[in-house]
PDB file of C-alpha atoms in Angstrom:
ATOM      1  CA  GLY A  76       0.272   0.155   0.197  1.00 30.00           C
ATOM      2  CA  THR A  77       0.718   3.596  -0.557  1.00 26.00           C
ATOM      3  CA  ALA A  78       1.729   3.933   3.751  1.00 28.00           C
ATOM      4  CA  VAL A  79       4.165   1.947   3.160  1.00 30.00           C
ATOM      5  CA  ALA A  80       5.954   4.091   0.663  1.00 31.00           C
ATOM      6  CA  VAL A  81       7.464   7.624   2.078  1.00 33.00           C
ATOM      7  CA  LEU A  82       9.935   8.247   3.979  1.00 41.00           C
ATOM      8  CA  LEU A  83      13.640   7.924   3.621  1.00 39.00           C
ATOM      9  CA  ALA A  84      13.400   8.804  -0.355  1.00 29.00           C
ATOM     10  CA  ALA A  85      16.429  10.454   0.405  1.00 27.00           C
ATOM     11  CA  CYS A  86      18.295   7.369   0.847  1.00 31.00           C
ATOM     12  CA  SER A  87      16.333   5.091  -1.350  1.00 31.00           C
ATOM     13  CA  SER A  88      15.410   5.896  -5.572  1.00 28.00           C
ATOM     14  CA  GLY A  89      12.932   8.233  -4.779  1.00 27.00           C
ATOM     15  CA  PRO A  90      10.544   9.384  -3.016  1.00 25.00           C
ATOM     16  CA  GLY A  91       8.214   6.312  -3.320  1.00 30.00           C
ATOM     17  CA  SER A  92      10.509   4.787  -1.292  1.00 35.00           C
ATOM     18  CA  SER A  93      10.558   4.838   2.204  1.00 41.00           C
ATOM     19  CA  PRO A  94      11.433   2.534   5.311  1.00 44.00           C
ATOM     20  CA  ALA A  95       9.041   2.860   8.296  1.00 45.00           C
ATOM     21  CA  PRO A  96       5.420   2.228   7.193  1.00 38.00           C
ATOM     22  CA  ALA A  97       3.776   1.262  10.458  1.00 41.00           C
ATOM     23  CA  ALA A  98       0.258   1.524   9.556  1.00 42.00           C
ATOM     24  CA  SER A  99      -2.152   0.154  11.526  1.00 40.00           C
ATOM     25  CA  GLY A 100      -4.125  -3.003  11.466  1.00 41.00           C
ATOM     26  CA  SER A 101      -7.076  -4.051  13.527  1.00 39.00           C
ATOM     27  CA  ASP A 102      -8.554  -7.252  11.564  1.00 43.00           C
ATOM     28  CA  GLY A 103      -5.467  -9.343  12.054  1.00 48.00           C
ATOM     29  CA  ALA A 104      -5.016 -11.938  14.569  1.00 60.00           C
ATOM     30  CA  GLN A 105      -2.703 -10.709  17.409  1.00 70.00           C
ATOM     31  CA  PRO A 106      -1.673 -13.735  20.156  1.00 84.00           C
ATOM     32  CA  ASP A 107      -2.615 -13.977  23.449  1.00 83.00           C
ATOM     33  CA  GLY A 108      -2.114 -11.123  26.211  1.00 91.00           C
ATOM     34  CA  CYS A 109      -1.028  -8.565  23.380  1.00 96.00           C
ATOM     35  CA  PRO A 110      -1.935  -4.722  24.251  1.00 96.00           C
ATOM     36  CA  ALA A 111      -5.124  -3.315  22.733  1.00 95.00           C
ATOM     37  CA  SER A 112      -4.609   0.287  22.992  1.00 97.00           C
ATOM     38  CA  GLN A 113      -1.073   1.627  24.079  1.00 98.00           C
ATOM     39  CA  PRO A 114       1.025   0.456  26.187  1.00 98.00           C
ATOM     40  CA  ALA A 115       1.958   2.614  29.430  1.00 98.00           C
ATOM     41  CA  PRO A 116       5.619   3.922  28.496  1.00 98.00           C
ATOM     42  CA  LEU A 117       8.955   2.595  30.193  1.00 98.00           C
ATOM     43  CA  GLY A 118       9.834   4.405  33.553  1.00 97.00           C
ATOM     44  CA  ALA A 119      12.534   7.304  33.207  1.00 97.00           C
ATOM     45  CA  GLY A 120      15.896   6.478  33.458  1.00 97.00           C
ATOM     46  CA  GLU A 121      15.024   1.972  32.403  1.00 98.00           C
ATOM     47  CA  THR A 122      16.262  -0.319  29.635  1.00 98.00           C
ATOM     48  CA  ARG A 123      15.194  -3.389  28.963  1.00 98.00           C
ATOM     49  CA  THR A 124      18.021  -6.443  26.521  1.00 98.00           C
ATOM     50  CA  VAL A 125      15.894  -7.224  23.918  1.00 98.00           C
ATOM     51  CA  THR A 126      17.114 -10.462  22.255  1.00 98.00           C
ATOM     52  CA  ILE A 127      16.466 -11.719  18.437  1.00 98.00           C
ATOM     53  CA  ALA A 128      17.105 -14.975  17.363  1.00 98.00           C
ATOM     54  CA  THR A 129      17.007 -16.086  14.199  1.00 98.00           C
ATOM     55  CA  ALA A 130      18.118 -18.123  11.671  1.00 98.00           C
ATOM     56  CA  LEU A 131      21.256 -16.141  10.655  1.00 98.00           C
ATOM     57  CA  GLY A 132      22.333 -15.541  14.749  1.00 98.00           C
ATOM     58  CA  ASP A 133      20.938 -13.454  17.960  1.00 98.00           C
ATOM     59  CA  ILE A 134      20.565  -9.587  17.597  1.00 98.00           C
ATOM     60  CA  ILE A 135      20.274  -8.143  21.152  1.00 98.00           C
ATOM     61  CA  LEU A 136      19.279  -4.792  21.520  1.00 98.00           C
ATOM     62  CA  ARG A 137      19.512  -2.235  24.134  1.00 98.00           C
ATOM     63  CA  ILE A 138      16.158  -0.393  24.458  1.00 98.00           C
ATOM     64  CA  ASP A 139      16.403   3.139  26.241  1.00 98.00           C
ATOM     65  CA  ALA A 140      13.286   4.689  27.933  1.00 98.00           C
ATOM     66  CA  ASP A 141      14.759   8.260  28.385  1.00 98.00           C
ATOM     67  CA  LEU A 142      15.324   8.150  24.137  1.00 98.00           C
ATOM     68  CA  SER A 143      11.438   8.008  23.469  1.00 98.00           C
ATOM     69  CA  PRO A 144       9.318   6.326  26.441  1.00 98.00           C
ATOM     70  CA  ILE A 145       6.436   5.897  25.000  1.00 98.00           C
ATOM     71  CA  ALA A 146       7.980   4.351  21.998  1.00 98.00           C
ATOM     72  CA  ALA A 147      10.392   1.888  24.363  1.00 98.00           C
ATOM     73  CA  GLY A 148       7.878   0.633  27.002  1.00 98.00           C
ATOM     74  CA  ASN A 149       4.955   0.255  23.547  1.00 98.00           C
ATOM     75  CA  PHE A 150       8.263  -2.422  21.472  1.00 98.00           C
ATOM     76  CA  VAL A 151       8.849  -3.861  25.564  1.00 98.00           C
ATOM     77  CA  ALA A 152       5.350  -4.701  25.651  1.00 98.00           C
ATOM     78  CA  LEU A 153       4.600  -5.645  21.941  1.00 98.00           C
ATOM     79  CA  ALA A 154       8.340  -7.749  22.395  1.00 98.00           C
ATOM     80  CA  SER A 155       7.183  -9.734  25.529  1.00 97.00           C
ATOM     81  CA  CYS A 156       3.253 -11.246  24.274  1.00 97.00           C
ATOM     82  CA  GLY A 157       4.918 -12.600  21.863  1.00 97.00           C
ATOM     83  CA  TRP A 158       3.972 -10.390  19.177  1.00 98.00           C
ATOM     84  CA  TYR A 159       7.040 -10.374  17.431  1.00 98.00           C
ATOM     85  CA  ASP A 160       7.787 -14.691  18.021  1.00 97.00           C
ATOM     86  CA  GLY A 161       7.826 -15.597  13.961  1.00 97.00           C
ATOM     87  CA  VAL A 162       8.058 -12.242  12.590  1.00 98.00           C
ATOM     88  CA  VAL A 163       9.254 -11.298   9.216  1.00 98.00           C
ATOM     89  CA  PHE A 164      12.400  -8.926   8.328  1.00 98.00           C
ATOM     90  CA  HIS A 165      10.295  -7.879   5.163  1.00 97.00           C
ATOM     91  CA  ARG A 166      11.838  -4.564   3.660  1.00 96.00           C
ATOM     92  CA  VAL A 167      15.658  -4.808   3.405  1.00 96.00           C
ATOM     93  CA  VAL A 168      17.994  -1.670   1.583  1.00 93.00           C
ATOM     94  CA  PRO A 169      21.476  -2.577   1.603  1.00 93.00           C
ATOM     95  CA  GLY A 170      23.669  -0.344   3.460  1.00 92.00           C
ATOM     96  CA  PHE A 171      20.226   1.706   5.005  1.00 94.00           C
ATOM     97  CA  VAL A 172      17.860  -0.364   6.352  1.00 95.00           C
ATOM     98  CA  ILE A 173      16.641  -3.766   7.699  1.00 97.00           C
ATOM     99  CA  GLN A 174      12.055  -3.430   8.846  1.00 97.00           C
ATOM    100  CA  GLY A 175      10.543  -5.743  10.050  1.00 97.00           C
ATOM    101  CA  GLY A 176       7.364  -6.357  13.212  1.00 97.00           C
ATOM    102  CA  ASP A 177       4.668  -6.714  11.627  1.00 96.00           C
ATOM    103  CA  GLY A 178       2.909  -8.811  12.709  1.00 96.00           C
ATOM    104  CA  GLN A 179       0.048  -8.845  11.097  1.00 95.00           C
ATOM    105  CA  PHE A 180       1.282  -9.963   6.831  1.00 95.00           C
ATOM    106  CA  GLY A 181       4.311 -10.621   7.644  1.00 96.00           C
ATOM    107  CA  ARG A 182       4.217 -13.486   9.747  1.00 96.00           C
ATOM    108  CA  ILE A 183       5.674 -17.007   7.479  1.00 94.00           C
ATOM    109  CA  ASP A 184       3.228 -18.892   8.906  1.00 92.00           C
ATOM    110  CA  ALA A 185       0.338 -16.627   7.657  1.00 90.00           C
ATOM    111  CA  PHE A 186       3.435 -14.124   5.475  1.00 94.00           C
ATOM    112  CA  ASP A 187       1.235 -11.696   3.011  1.00 95.00           C
ATOM    113  CA  PRO A 188       4.241 -10.544   0.148  1.00 95.00           C
ATOM    114  CA  ALA A 189       0.219  -8.181  -1.044  1.00 94.00           C
ATOM    115  CA  GLN A 190       0.255  -6.288   1.888  1.00 95.00           C
ATOM    116  CA  VAL A 191       3.144  -6.885   4.073  1.00 95.00           C
ATOM    117  CA  GLY A 192       4.248  -3.347   5.044  1.00 94.00           C
ATOM    118  CA  THR A 193       0.805  -1.631   5.912  1.00 94.00           C
ATOM    119  CA  GLY A 194       0.312  -3.631   8.717  1.00 94.00           C
ATOM    120  CA  GLY A 195       0.320  -3.676  12.749  1.00 95.00           C
ATOM    121  CA  PRO A 196      -1.864  -3.880  15.781  1.00 95.00           C
ATOM    122  CA  PRO A 197      -4.528  -2.680  16.773  1.00 95.00           C
ATOM    123  CA  TYR A 198      -3.196   0.717  17.440  1.00 96.00           C
ATOM    124  CA  THR A 199      -1.557   3.025  17.378  1.00 97.00           C
ATOM    125  CA  ILE A 200       1.052   5.226  18.971  1.00 97.00           C
ATOM    126  CA  GLN A 201       1.882   8.897  20.340  1.00 97.00           C
ATOM    127  CA  ASP A 202       4.316  10.848  18.749  1.00 97.00           C
ATOM    128  CA  GLU A 203       7.643  11.666  20.652  1.00 97.00           C
ATOM    129  CA  ALA A 204      10.196  14.260  19.863  1.00 94.00           C
ATOM    130  CA  VAL A 205      13.679  12.641  18.407  1.00 95.00           C
ATOM    131  CA  THR A 206      16.764  13.517  20.547  1.00 89.00           C
ATOM    132  CA  ALA A 207      19.038  11.709  19.897  1.00 94.00           C
ATOM    133  CA  THR A 208      21.479  10.463  16.495  1.00 93.00           C
ATOM    134  CA  TYR A 209      20.367   8.308  14.292  1.00 95.00           C
ATOM    135  CA  ARG A 210      23.089   5.358  13.559  1.00 95.00           C
ATOM    136  CA  ARG A 211      24.884   2.396  12.295  1.00 96.00           C
ATOM    137  CA  GLY A 212      22.733  -0.245  14.348  1.00 97.00           C
ATOM    138  CA  THR A 213      20.544   2.375  15.817  1.00 97.00           C
ATOM    139  CA  VAL A 214      16.251   0.393  16.048  1.00 97.00           C
ATOM    140  CA  ALA A 215      13.513   3.136  15.270  1.00 97.00           C
ATOM    141  CA  MET A 216      10.360   2.876  14.596  1.00 96.00           C
ATOM    142  CA  ALA A 217       8.880   2.814  11.650  1.00 95.00           C
ATOM    143  CA  ARG A 218       5.945   4.917  11.056  1.00 93.00           C
ATOM    144  CA  THR A 219       3.599   6.960   8.008  1.00 91.00           C
ATOM    145  CA  PRO A 220       4.201  10.370   6.859  1.00 89.00           C
ATOM    146  CA  ALA A 221       0.627  10.717   9.526  1.00 91.00           C
ATOM    147  CA  PRO A 222       0.750  12.338  12.943  1.00 93.00           C
ATOM    148  CA  ASN A 223       0.788   9.165  15.899  1.00 95.00           C
ATOM    149  CA  SER A 224       1.809   6.935  13.166  1.00 94.00           C
ATOM    150  CA  VAL A 225       3.539   4.477  14.537  1.00 96.00           C
ATOM    151  CA  GLY A 226       1.807   1.162  15.728  1.00 96.00           C
ATOM    152  CA  SER A 227       4.654  -2.438  15.611  1.00 97.00           C
ATOM    153  CA  GLN A 228       7.236  -2.173  12.523  1.00 97.00           C
ATOM    154  CA  PHE A 229      10.661  -0.967  13.687  1.00 97.00           C
ATOM    155  CA  PHE A 230      14.010  -0.872  12.055  1.00 96.00           C
ATOM    156  CA  VAL A 231      18.013  -0.965  12.021  1.00 97.00           C
ATOM    157  CA  VAL A 232      19.970   1.208  10.220  1.00 96.00           C
ATOM    158  CA  LEU A 233      22.886  -0.403   9.295  1.00 96.00           C
ATOM    159  CA  ASP A 234      25.253   2.969   7.683  1.00 95.00           C
ATOM    160  CA  ASP A 235      25.927   5.712   9.747  1.00 92.00           C
ATOM    161  CA  ALA A 236      26.525   7.509   6.011  1.00 87.00           C
ATOM    162  CA  ALA A 237      23.047   6.291   5.960  1.00 83.00           C
ATOM    163  CA  ALA A 238      21.925   7.304   8.753  1.00 83.00           C
ATOM    164  CA  ALA A 239      22.859  11.420   7.797  1.00 81.00           C
ATOM    165  CA  SER A 240      19.609  11.822   5.816  1.00 84.00           C
ATOM    166  CA  LEU A 241      17.755  10.049   8.393  1.00 89.00           C
ATOM    167  CA  ALA A 242      18.726  13.279  10.627  1.00 85.00           C
ATOM    168  CA  ASP A 243      16.759  15.623   8.069  1.00 84.00           C
ATOM    169  CA  PRO A 244      13.918  16.823   9.096  1.00 84.00           C
ATOM    170  CA  GLN A 245      11.298  15.888   6.691  1.00 81.00           C
ATOM    171  CA  TYR A 246      12.304  12.686   7.998  1.00 84.00           C
ATOM    172  CA  ASN A 247      13.566  12.979  12.036  1.00 89.00           C
ATOM    173  CA  ASN A 248       9.916  11.591  13.028  1.00 92.00           C
ATOM    174  CA  HIS A 249      11.552   8.591  13.653  1.00 94.00           C
ATOM    175  CA  GLN A 250      10.934   7.660  17.018  1.00 96.00           C
ATOM    176  CA  ILE A 251      14.842   6.241  18.966  1.00 97.00           C
ATOM    177  CA  ILE A 252      14.337   3.141  20.753  1.00 98.00           C
ATOM    178  CA  GLY A 253      17.003   2.064  21.133  1.00 98.00           C
ATOM    179  CA  GLU A 254      20.219   0.248  19.766  1.00 98.00           C
ATOM    180  CA  VAL A 255      22.156  -3.006  19.271  1.00 98.00           C
ATOM    181  CA  THR A 256      24.922  -3.882  20.966  1.00 98.00           C
ATOM    182  CA  SER A 257      25.703  -7.061  19.820  1.00 98.00           C
ATOM    183  CA  GLY A 258      24.937  -9.308  17.074  1.00 98.00           C
ATOM    184  CA  MET A 259      25.518  -6.618  13.374  1.00 98.00           C
ATOM    185  CA  ASP A 260      27.079  -9.243  11.923  1.00 98.00           C
ATOM    186  CA  THR A 261      23.669 -11.472  11.862  1.00 98.00           C
ATOM    187  CA  VAL A 262      21.790  -8.406  10.752  1.00 98.00           C
ATOM    188  CA  ASP A 263      24.682  -7.150   7.814  1.00 98.00           C
ATOM    189  CA  ALA A 264      23.800 -10.993   7.029  1.00 98.00           C
ATOM    190  CA  ILE A 265      20.043 -10.494   6.696  1.00 98.00           C
ATOM    191  CA  ALA A 266      20.865  -7.379   4.576  1.00 98.00           C
ATOM    192  CA  ARG A 267      22.893  -9.316   2.513  1.00 97.00           C
ATOM    193  CA  SER A 268      19.931 -12.211   2.226  1.00 97.00           C
ATOM    194  CA  ALA A 269      17.312 -11.091   0.872  1.00 97.00           C
ATOM    195  CA  ASP A 270      16.886 -11.338  -3.115  1.00 97.00           C
ATOM    196  CA  ALA A 271      15.552  -7.617  -3.161  1.00 96.00           C
ATOM    197  CA  GLU A 272      13.574  -4.604  -1.089  1.00 96.00           C
ATOM    198  CA  LEU A 273      10.668  -7.196  -0.565  1.00 96.00           C
ATOM    199  CA  PRO A 274      12.215 -10.536   0.193  1.00 97.00           C
ATOM    200  CA  SER A 275      11.483 -13.717  -1.494  1.00 96.00           C
ATOM    201  CA  ARG A 276      12.751 -15.923   1.211  1.00 96.00           C
ATOM    202  CA  PRO A 277      12.206 -12.972   4.185  1.00 97.00           C
ATOM    203  CA  VAL A 278      15.009 -14.365   7.674  1.00 98.00           C
ATOM    204  CA  ALA A 279      11.629 -13.761  10.129  1.00 98.00           C
ATOM    205  CA  MET A 280      12.401 -13.355  14.334  1.00 98.00           C
ATOM    206  CA  ASP A 281      11.657 -17.134  15.374  1.00 98.00           C
ATOM    207  CA  ASP A 282      11.912 -16.026  18.788  1.00 98.00           C
ATOM    208  CA  VAL A 283      12.000 -12.497  20.169  1.00 98.00           C
ATOM    209  CA  THR A 284      13.200 -11.852  24.763  1.00 98.00           C
ATOM    210  CA  VAL A 285      12.730  -9.852  26.594  1.00 98.00           C
ATOM    211  CA  THR A 286      15.031  -9.106  30.573  1.00 98.00           C
ATOM    212  CA  GLN A 287      16.420  -6.899  32.555  1.00 95.00           C
ATOM    213  CA  PRO A 288      19.900  -5.596  31.962  1.00 85.00           C
TER     214      PRO A 288
END
């Protein structure tokens, strides 16, 4: 859908190729216990360690409430309830980002290539100002150009040079929630494995776990 094709055009192949859709979707099945509305923010000063297990290795994230408490709380709540388990990285732009988290249309056992990238949980969250700097390893939330449009999709920045474009005022609205602390080799392997922006055999997040540091 057009929702997926808007932002970060400066970094990709033209005005319709963005990294970050996060259209909400209210029709997709979601795991039991997942939030139905915006979860509570992560408390000031709090961090969580999120481990994403994939067939190509593990990716370990440090999620920091002080970067974006609403977005961090949302991501942790979704990761804790199993939302991301079995969900693929559906968008891969080498040298730029890998993006995943569409638990509505991006589950490996019910993958919908026509709609993946447009789905999400049955709610969206409030925008927050971006005060940190995008760089290789930054984890941030995907969105459409509409206000308060972040759902469950997120991306990992692959390259410092590409990250510079994200700081453009037009795009500097992707809530940063943390960074990859271990496993950027896995992130790079996911990027290398893709045969297209929407890979024909996308890599799934087999298991996503949350721990307190």
